[in-house]
Coordinates of C-alpha atoms in Angstrom, one line a residue:
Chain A
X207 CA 196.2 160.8 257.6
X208 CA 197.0 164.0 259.6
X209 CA 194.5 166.1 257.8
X210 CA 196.0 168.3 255.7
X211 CA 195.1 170.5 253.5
X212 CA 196.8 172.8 251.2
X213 CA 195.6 175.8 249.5
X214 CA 196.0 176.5 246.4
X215 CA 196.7 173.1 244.8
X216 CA 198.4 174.8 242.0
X217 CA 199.3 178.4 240.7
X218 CA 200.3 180.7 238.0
X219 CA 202.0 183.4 238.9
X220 CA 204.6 186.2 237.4
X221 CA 208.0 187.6 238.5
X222 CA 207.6 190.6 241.2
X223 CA 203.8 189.1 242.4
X224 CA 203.0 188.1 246.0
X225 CA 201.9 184.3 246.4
X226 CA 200.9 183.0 249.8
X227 CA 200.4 179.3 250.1
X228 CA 197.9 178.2 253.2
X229 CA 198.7 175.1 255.1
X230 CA 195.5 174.0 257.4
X231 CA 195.9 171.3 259.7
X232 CA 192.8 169.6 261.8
X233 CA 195.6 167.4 263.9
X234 CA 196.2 169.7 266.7
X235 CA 200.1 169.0 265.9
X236 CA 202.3 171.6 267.4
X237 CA 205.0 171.5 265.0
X238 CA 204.0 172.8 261.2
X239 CA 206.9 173.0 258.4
X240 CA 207.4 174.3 255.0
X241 CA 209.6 172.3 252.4
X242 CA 210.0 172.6 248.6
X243 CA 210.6 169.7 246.8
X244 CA 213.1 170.0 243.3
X245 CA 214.4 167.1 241.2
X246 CA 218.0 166.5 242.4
X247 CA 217.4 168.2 245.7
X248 CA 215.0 166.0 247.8
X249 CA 212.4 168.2 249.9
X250 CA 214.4 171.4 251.6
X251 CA 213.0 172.6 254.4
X252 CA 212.4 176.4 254.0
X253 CA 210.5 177.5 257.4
X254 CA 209.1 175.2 260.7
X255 CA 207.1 176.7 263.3
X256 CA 206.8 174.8 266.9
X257 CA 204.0 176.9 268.0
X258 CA 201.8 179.8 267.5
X259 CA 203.8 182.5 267.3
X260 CA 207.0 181.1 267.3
X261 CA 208.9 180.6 263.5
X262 CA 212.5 179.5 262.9
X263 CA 214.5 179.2 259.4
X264 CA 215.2 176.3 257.5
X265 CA 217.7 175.9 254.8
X266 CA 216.7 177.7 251.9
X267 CA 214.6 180.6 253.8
X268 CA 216.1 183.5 251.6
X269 CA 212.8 185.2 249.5
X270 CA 210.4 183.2 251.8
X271 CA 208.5 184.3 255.2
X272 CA 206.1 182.7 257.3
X273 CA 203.3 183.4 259.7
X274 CA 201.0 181.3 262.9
X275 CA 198.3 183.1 264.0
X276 CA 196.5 180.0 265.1
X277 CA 197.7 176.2 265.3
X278 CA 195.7 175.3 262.5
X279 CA 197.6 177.4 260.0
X280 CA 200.8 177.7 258.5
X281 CA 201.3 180.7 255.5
X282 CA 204.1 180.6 253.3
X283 CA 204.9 183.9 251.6
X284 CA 206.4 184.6 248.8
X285 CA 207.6 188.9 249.1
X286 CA 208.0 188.9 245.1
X287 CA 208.1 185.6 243.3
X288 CA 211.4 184.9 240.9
X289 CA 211.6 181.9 238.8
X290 CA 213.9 180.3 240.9
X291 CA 211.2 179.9 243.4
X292 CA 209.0 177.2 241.0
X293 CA 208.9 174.2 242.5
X294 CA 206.3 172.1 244.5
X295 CA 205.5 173.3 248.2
X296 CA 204.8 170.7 250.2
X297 CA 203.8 171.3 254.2
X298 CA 204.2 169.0 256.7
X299 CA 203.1 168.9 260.7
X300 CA 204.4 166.8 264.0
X301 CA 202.8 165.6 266.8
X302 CA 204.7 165.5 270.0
X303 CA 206.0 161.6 269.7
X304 CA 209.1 161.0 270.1
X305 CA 210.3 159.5 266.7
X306 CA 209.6 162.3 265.0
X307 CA 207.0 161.5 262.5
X308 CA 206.6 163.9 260.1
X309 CA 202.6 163.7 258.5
X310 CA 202.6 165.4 254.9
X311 CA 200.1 167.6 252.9
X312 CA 199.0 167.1 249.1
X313 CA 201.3 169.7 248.0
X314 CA 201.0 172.7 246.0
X315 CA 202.8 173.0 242.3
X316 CA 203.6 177.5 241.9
X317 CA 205.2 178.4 238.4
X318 CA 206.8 181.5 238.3
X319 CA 206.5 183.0 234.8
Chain B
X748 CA 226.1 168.2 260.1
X749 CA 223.6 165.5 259.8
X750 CA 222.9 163.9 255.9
X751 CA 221.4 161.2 254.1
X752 CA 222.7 159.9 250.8
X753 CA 220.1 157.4 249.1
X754 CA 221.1 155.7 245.8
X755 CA 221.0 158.0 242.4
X756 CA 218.0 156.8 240.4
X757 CA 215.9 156.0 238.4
X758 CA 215.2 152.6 238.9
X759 CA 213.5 150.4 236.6
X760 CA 212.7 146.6 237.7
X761 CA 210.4 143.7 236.4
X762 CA 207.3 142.8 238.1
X763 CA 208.3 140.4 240.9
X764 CA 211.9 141.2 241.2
X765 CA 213.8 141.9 244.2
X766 CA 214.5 145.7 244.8
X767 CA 217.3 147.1 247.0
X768 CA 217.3 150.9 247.7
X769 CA 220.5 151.8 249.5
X770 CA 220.7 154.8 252.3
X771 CA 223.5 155.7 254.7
X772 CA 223.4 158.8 257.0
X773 CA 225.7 160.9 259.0
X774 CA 224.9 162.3 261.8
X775 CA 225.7 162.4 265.6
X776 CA 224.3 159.6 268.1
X777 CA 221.1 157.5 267.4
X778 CA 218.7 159.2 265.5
X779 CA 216.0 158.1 264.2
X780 CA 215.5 156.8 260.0
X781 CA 212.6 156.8 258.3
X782 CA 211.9 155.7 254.5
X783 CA 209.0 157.8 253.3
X784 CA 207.7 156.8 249.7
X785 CA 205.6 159.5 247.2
X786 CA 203.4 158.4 244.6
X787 CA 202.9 160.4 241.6
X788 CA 201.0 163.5 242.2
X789 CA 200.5 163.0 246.2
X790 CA 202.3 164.5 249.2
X791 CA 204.8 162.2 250.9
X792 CA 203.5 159.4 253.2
X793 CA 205.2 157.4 255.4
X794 CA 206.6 153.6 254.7
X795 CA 208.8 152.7 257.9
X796 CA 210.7 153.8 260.8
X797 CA 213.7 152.5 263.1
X798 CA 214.0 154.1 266.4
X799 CA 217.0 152.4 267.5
X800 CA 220.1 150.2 266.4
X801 CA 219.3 146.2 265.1
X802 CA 215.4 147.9 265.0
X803 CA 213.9 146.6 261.8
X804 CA 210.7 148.2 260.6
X805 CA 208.5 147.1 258.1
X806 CA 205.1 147.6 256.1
X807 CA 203.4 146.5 252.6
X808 CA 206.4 144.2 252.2
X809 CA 209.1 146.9 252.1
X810 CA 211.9 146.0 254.8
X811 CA 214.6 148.0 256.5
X812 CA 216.7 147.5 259.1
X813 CA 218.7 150.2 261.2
X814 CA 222.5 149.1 260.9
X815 CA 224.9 151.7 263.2
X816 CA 228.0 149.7 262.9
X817 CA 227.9 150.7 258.9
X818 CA 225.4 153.6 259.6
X819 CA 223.2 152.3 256.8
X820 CA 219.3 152.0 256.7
X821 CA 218.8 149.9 253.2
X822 CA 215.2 149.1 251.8
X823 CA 214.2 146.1 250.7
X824 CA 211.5 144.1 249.0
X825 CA 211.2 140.2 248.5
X826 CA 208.9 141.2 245.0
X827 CA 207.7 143.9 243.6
X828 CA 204.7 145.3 241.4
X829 CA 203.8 147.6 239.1
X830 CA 201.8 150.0 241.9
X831 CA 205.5 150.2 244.1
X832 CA 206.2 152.4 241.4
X833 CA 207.0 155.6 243.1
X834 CA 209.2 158.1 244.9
X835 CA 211.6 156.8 248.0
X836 CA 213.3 159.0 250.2
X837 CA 215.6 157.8 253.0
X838 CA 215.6 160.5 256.3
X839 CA 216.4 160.5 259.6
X840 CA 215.8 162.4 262.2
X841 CA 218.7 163.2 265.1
X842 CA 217.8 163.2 269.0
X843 CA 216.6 166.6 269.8
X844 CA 216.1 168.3 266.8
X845 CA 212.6 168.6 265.6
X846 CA 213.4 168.5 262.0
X847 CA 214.1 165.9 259.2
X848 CA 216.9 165.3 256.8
X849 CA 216.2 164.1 253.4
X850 CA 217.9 162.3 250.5
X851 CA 217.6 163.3 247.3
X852 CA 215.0 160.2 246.7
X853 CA 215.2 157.5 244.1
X854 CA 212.3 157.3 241.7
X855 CA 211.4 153.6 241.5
X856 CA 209.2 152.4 238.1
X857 CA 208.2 148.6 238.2
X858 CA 207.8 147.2 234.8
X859 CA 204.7 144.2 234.0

C-alpha cells in the first residue's frame, strides 16, 4: 500500500463546470500519473508527472491539464467537463525501482450530466 | 509502438477449476510484464511481475511466466474461488520508459 488517497471519491457534475480531482501521495514517489479507466479501453493514461514541476502528456490529454506544486500532489483538471469525460479516474505513483511498479489509488467515479 | 492484447472477456468459471488468462505484448527489447488484478469498487493492485525472459512470477496461486520466443505472458491458476472474481489486466512496461501499457482487462467471475 503506497498511500494513496484520492479526493473526491465520487462526483456529479454538469457539461461546461470545472472538476479538479486531488491525488495525495504519503510515498515520497517521484513519479505520479493520471489514467481513466472505460469498459473496452483498459486504463488510458491521460497525464504523468516525474517531478515537481515537471508534466508530460499521455494518450488521451485533449480537455485534461495537470499541476505539481509539491511531491505529494497530483491535480487533474477538468477546463469544462463534457460527457465524454465520465469515466473513473484512477491515479497512480512510482518509486524509482527499476521494474516499474506502478502503486494505485481508490479511484474516483465523475458523471458528466 | 508498444501493446498488450489480453483475452476478450467475461469469464465465468466453477469454483475449483483451472483458469487461463492469455496476454501477448509488442514491444521493442525486454520489458518488463506485470498482471495487475481489480476487485470490484477498488483501485488496481498488483498480482505479479516478470523482469526478464524464462522469469516466472507468482502470488496467491496465480502463475505467469515471461515467454519472449512467443512474446506471451499467460496467467494461470491450478483452482479457483469465488473471491478471484475480479478485474485482470496484462501490462508491461518497456526499458526506459517510465510508463505502462494496458490491456483492455478481462473481467473474471467464479461461480460456487
Amino acid at each position: 500500500d503506497a498511500g494513496i488517497t484520492q479526493s473526491p471519491r465520487h462526483k456529479v457534475t454538469e457539461t461546461g463546470t470545472p472538476v479538479t480531482l486531488r491525488c495525495h501521495q504519503t510515498e515520497n514517489h517521484r513519479y505520479m500519473y493520471w489514467y481513466r479507466q472505460d469498459p473496452g479501453h483498459g486504463l488510458r493514461l491521460i497525464h504523468y508527472s516525474y517531478g515537481v514541476k515537471d508534466t508530460d502528456k499521455g494518450e488521451v490529454s485533449d480537455g485534461y491539464s495537470v499541476s505539481r506544486s509539491k511531491t505529494e500532489d497530483f491535480l487533474l483538471t477538468l477546463e469544462s467537463a463534457t460527457s465524454s469525460q465520465t469515466s473513473v479516474y484512477f491515479c497512480a505513483t512510482k518509486g524509482l525501482a527499476t521494474d516499474n511498479e506502478q502503486f494505485f489509488g481508490p479511484g474516483t467515479r465523475l458523471t458528466v450530466l | 509502438g508498444d501493446s498488450v492484447t489480453q483475452m476478450e472477456g467475461p469469464v465465468t468459471l466453477s469454483e475449483e477449476a483451472f483458469l487461463t488468462i492469455n496476454c501477448t505484448y509488442t514491444a521493442t527489447g525486454y520489458p518488463s510484464l506485470f498482471w495487475y488484478v481489480q476487485y470490484p469498487g477498488e483501485g488496481l493492485q498488483l498480482l505479479l511481475k516478470a523482469t526478464k525472459a524464462d522469469d516466472k512470477g507468482s502470488n496467491k496461486g496465480f502463475e505467469a511466466t515471461y515467454r519472449k520466443e512467443t512474446t506471451s505472458f499467460h496467467l494461470e491458476k491450478g483452482s479457483v474461488q469465488v473471491s478471484d472474481s475480479a478485474v485482470y489486466f496484462c501490462a508491461l512496461s518497456a526499458i526506459g520508459n517510465e510508463k505502462l501499457t494496458f490491456g483492455t482487462g478481462t473481467r473474471l467471475t467464479i461461480i460456487p
